PDB file of C-alpha atoms in Angstrom:
ATOM      1  CA  MET A   1      31.456 -51.093  61.802  1.00 71.00           C
ATOM      2  CA  ILE A   2      31.103 -51.013  65.246  1.00 86.00           C
ATOM      3  CA  ASP A   3      27.861 -51.320  66.841  1.00 93.00           C
ATOM      4  CA  LYS A   4      26.126 -47.947  67.658  1.00 95.00           C
ATOM      5  CA  GLU A   5      24.938 -48.974  70.668  1.00 95.00           C
ATOM      6  CA  LYS A   6      28.132 -50.524  71.806  1.00 96.00           C
ATOM      7  CA  GLN A   7      30.642 -46.660  70.900  1.00 96.00           C
ATOM      8  CA  ILE A   8      27.403 -45.087  72.896  1.00 96.00           C
ATOM      9  CA  GLU A   9      27.410 -47.157  75.884  1.00 95.00           C
ATOM     10  CA  THR A  10      31.212 -46.591  76.159  1.00 96.00           C
ATOM     11  CA  LEU A  11      31.442 -43.033  75.327  1.00 96.00           C
ATOM     12  CA  LEU A  12      28.549 -42.387  78.155  1.00 94.00           C
ATOM     13  CA  TYR A  13      30.178 -45.139  80.490  1.00 92.00           C
ATOM     14  CA  GLY A  14      33.181 -46.985  79.660  1.00 91.00           C
ATOM     15  CA  ASN A  15      36.763 -45.871  78.943  1.00 95.00           C
ATOM     16  CA  PRO A  16      37.001 -44.412  74.859  1.00 96.00           C
ATOM     17  CA  LEU A  17      40.690 -44.706  75.223  1.00 96.00           C
ATOM     18  CA  ASP A  18      41.261 -47.823  75.971  1.00 96.00           C
ATOM     19  CA  PHE A  19      38.212 -49.347  73.326  1.00 96.00           C
ATOM     20  CA  ALA A  20      39.528 -47.050  70.988  1.00 96.00           C
ATOM     21  CA  CYS A  21      42.915 -48.375  71.381  1.00 96.00           C
ATOM     22  CA  LYS A  22      42.303 -51.904  71.347  1.00 96.00           C
ATOM     23  CA  THR A  23      39.329 -52.079  68.170  1.00 95.00           C
ATOM     24  CA  LEU A  24      42.360 -50.107  66.130  1.00 96.00           C
ATOM     25  CA  GLY A  25      45.456 -52.737  67.764  1.00 96.00           C
ATOM     26  CA  VAL A  26      47.083 -49.839  68.512  1.00 97.00           C
ATOM     27  CA  PRO A  27      49.326 -48.754  71.844  1.00 96.00           C
ATOM     28  CA  ASN A  28      47.913 -45.244  71.788  1.00 95.00           C
ATOM     29  CA  MET A  29      46.211 -42.953  69.876  1.00 95.00           C
ATOM     30  CA  ARG A  30      48.602 -40.328  69.509  1.00 93.00           C
ATOM     31  CA  ASN A  31      48.969 -40.750  65.539  1.00 95.00           C
ATOM     32  CA  HIS A  32      45.422 -42.010  65.665  1.00 95.00           C
ATOM     33  CA  LYS A  33      42.028 -40.574  65.218  1.00 95.00           C
ATOM     34  CA  TYR A  34      38.868 -41.218  67.464  1.00 96.00           C
ATOM     35  CA  SER A  35      36.648 -40.946  64.351  1.00 94.00           C
ATOM     36  CA  LYS A  36      37.993 -43.312  62.926  1.00 94.00           C
ATOM     37  CA  VAL A  37      36.480 -45.414  65.709  1.00 95.00           C
ATOM     38  CA  PHE A  38      33.595 -43.610  66.912  1.00 96.00           C
ATOM     39  CA  THR A  39      31.064 -42.662  64.674  1.00 95.00           C
ATOM     40  CA  VAL A  40      27.394 -41.839  66.259  1.00 95.00           C
ATOM     41  CA  SER A  41      26.660 -38.045  65.932  1.00 94.00           C
ATOM     42  CA  ASN A  42      25.721 -36.131  69.829  1.00 92.00           C
ATOM     43  CA  GLU A  43      21.544 -36.777  67.929  1.00 93.00           C
ATOM     44  CA  GLU A  44      22.425 -40.550  68.304  1.00 96.00           C
ATOM     45  CA  VAL A  45      23.632 -40.692  71.719  1.00 96.00           C
ATOM     46  CA  TYR A  46      20.687 -38.388  72.777  1.00 94.00           C
ATOM     47  CA  GLU A  47      18.209 -40.599  71.505  1.00 95.00           C
ATOM     48  CA  TYR A  48      19.855 -43.457  73.471  1.00 96.00           C
ATOM     49  CA  ILE A  49      19.725 -41.374  76.718  1.00 94.00           C
ATOM     50  CA  THR A  50      16.016 -40.917  76.117  1.00 93.00           C
ATOM     51  CA  ILE A  51      15.332 -44.522  75.908  1.00 95.00           C
ATOM     52  CA  HIS A  52      17.916 -45.474  78.507  1.00 94.00           C
ATOM     53  CA  GLY A  53      18.025 -42.862  80.564  1.00 90.00           C
ATOM     54  CA  LEU A  54      21.173 -40.636  81.989  1.00 89.00           C
ATOM     55  CA  PRO A  55      24.644 -42.418  83.482  1.00 87.00           C
ATOM     56  CA  HIS A  56      23.855 -42.216  87.200  1.00 76.00           C
ATOM     57  CA  SER A  57      25.358 -39.326  88.212  1.00 74.00           C
ATOM     58  CA  ASP A  58      26.899 -39.175  91.871  1.00 67.00           C
ATOM     59  CA  SER A  59      25.014 -36.820  93.431  1.00 65.00           C
ATOM     60  CA  ALA A  60      21.554 -35.556  94.159  1.00 64.00           C
ATOM     61  CA  SER A  61      22.362 -32.184  94.957  1.00 63.00           C
ATOM     62  CA  LYS A  62      24.795 -29.353  94.923  1.00 67.00           C
ATOM     63  CA  TYR A  63      25.978 -30.788  98.260  1.00 68.00           C
ATOM     64  CA  SER A  64      27.813 -33.449  97.144  1.00 68.00           C
ATOM     65  CA  LEU A  65      31.464 -33.488  97.991  1.00 72.00           C
ATOM     66  CA  ASP A  66      32.251 -36.090  94.854  1.00 78.00           C
ATOM     67  CA  GLU A  67      34.471 -34.082  92.448  1.00 79.00           C
ATOM     68  CA  GLY A  68      33.629 -33.934  88.495  1.00 86.00           C
ATOM     69  CA  PHE A  69      30.949 -33.475  86.978  1.00 91.00           C
ATOM     70  CA  HIS A  70      27.553 -33.561  88.829  1.00 90.00           C
ATOM     71  CA  TYR A  71      23.512 -32.897  87.372  1.00 91.00           C
ATOM     72  CA  PHE A  72      20.291 -33.915  89.145  1.00 91.00           C
ATOM     73  CA  GLU A  73      17.237 -33.170  88.740  1.00 89.00           C
ATOM     74  CA  GLU A  74      14.384 -31.712  91.498  1.00 89.00           C
ATOM     75  CA  GLU A  75      10.969 -30.958  90.639  1.00 89.00           C
ATOM     76  CA  GLY A  76      11.337 -31.077  86.988  1.00 88.00           C
ATOM     77  CA  ASN A  77      14.322 -28.992  86.178  1.00 92.00           C
ATOM     78  CA  TRP A  78      18.020 -30.101  85.731  1.00 94.00           C
ATOM     79  CA  TYR A  79      20.891 -28.573  88.040  1.00 93.00           C
ATOM     80  CA  THR A  80      24.712 -29.708  86.718  1.00 93.00           C
ATOM     81  CA  PHE A  81      27.794 -27.920  88.108  1.00 92.00           C
ATOM     82  CA  PHE A  82      31.426 -29.127  88.616  1.00 90.00           C
ATOM     83  CA  ARG A  83      33.206 -29.231  91.996  1.00 87.00           C
ATOM     84  CA  GLU A  84      36.914 -29.096  92.194  1.00 90.00           C
ATOM     85  CA  ARG A  85      38.422 -28.950  95.051  1.00 89.00           C
ATOM     86  CA  GLY A  86      35.795 -28.266  97.041  1.00 81.00           C
ATOM     87  CA  CYS A  87      34.832 -25.084  94.965  1.00 86.00           C
ATOM     88  CA  ILE A  88      31.710 -25.559  92.925  1.00 88.00           C
ATOM     89  CA  TYR A  89      32.167 -23.745  89.101  1.00 90.00           C
ATOM     90  CA  ASN A  90      29.642 -23.355  85.951  1.00 91.00           C
ATOM     91  CA  GLU A  91      26.543 -23.875  88.283  1.00 92.00           C
ATOM     92  CA  GLN A  92      23.608 -24.503  85.701  1.00 94.00           C
ATOM     93  CA  ASN A  93      20.038 -24.446  85.612  1.00 95.00           C
ATOM     94  CA  PHE A  94      17.300 -25.861  83.550  1.00 96.00           C
ATOM     95  CA  ASP A  95      14.240 -25.335  83.628  1.00 94.00           C
ATOM     96  CA  ASP A  96      13.551 -26.614  79.961  1.00 92.00           C
ATOM     97  CA  TYR A  97      13.831 -30.652  81.315  1.00 90.00           C
ATOM     98  CA  GLU A  98      14.877 -31.181  77.486  1.00 92.00           C
ATOM     99  CA  LEU A  99      17.459 -28.284  76.985  1.00 95.00           C
ATOM    100  CA  GLY A 100      18.713 -29.345  80.324  1.00 93.00           C
ATOM    101  CA  LYS A 101      19.335 -33.123  79.127  1.00 94.00           C
ATOM    102  CA  LYS A 102      20.873 -32.289  75.775  1.00 95.00           C
ATOM    103  CA  TYR A 103      23.400 -30.513  77.831  1.00 96.00           C
ATOM    104  CA  ILE A 104      24.089 -33.272  80.400  1.00 94.00           C
ATOM    105  CA  VAL A 105      24.717 -35.638  76.631  1.00 95.00           C
ATOM    106  CA  THR A 106      26.787 -32.923  75.288  1.00 95.00           C
ATOM    107  CA  THR A 107      29.055 -31.768  78.233  1.00 94.00           C
ATOM    108  CA  LEU A 108      29.407 -36.141  79.160  1.00 94.00           C
ATOM    109  CA  LEU A 109      30.457 -36.044  75.771  1.00 95.00           C
ATOM    110  CA  GLN A 110      32.681 -33.599  75.823  1.00 94.00           C
ATOM    111  CA  LEU A 111      34.046 -35.312  79.199  1.00 91.00           C
ATOM    112  CA  SER A 112      34.522 -38.362  77.011  1.00 92.00           C
ATOM    113  CA  GLY A 113      38.166 -37.130  75.886  1.00 91.00           C
ATOM    114  CA  THR A 114      37.722 -38.172  72.328  1.00 93.00           C
ATOM    115  CA  GLY A 115      37.818 -34.534  70.892  1.00 89.00           C
ATOM    116  CA  LEU A 116      34.782 -35.577  68.465  1.00 86.00           C
ATOM    117  CA  TYR A 117      32.284 -33.292  70.598  1.00 81.00           C
TER     118      TYR A 117
END
């Protein structure tokens, strides 16, 4: 069994595809399931970020020009959005701090590409 902390770090900071392929000893995941490698729950990932913090986001404001998923905290509120080709999509504002963190964790896990969350 793979250490849960290693699984979480890979999902949040690493390359889940490469990690899964190496762990299973396969060239690709076409005929394999990520659930054989990643067994942590959304709640376990949330507990981890409660202790270690969220991965660093490239934006500290809505005006970041980098593409992708962005999130930042300002005066106790979480702000999230996706930027693609200069346009902002799915802008969210969470005045409930914990709810915002849960949304960010869920989104990061969905973006990991494993299809598990």
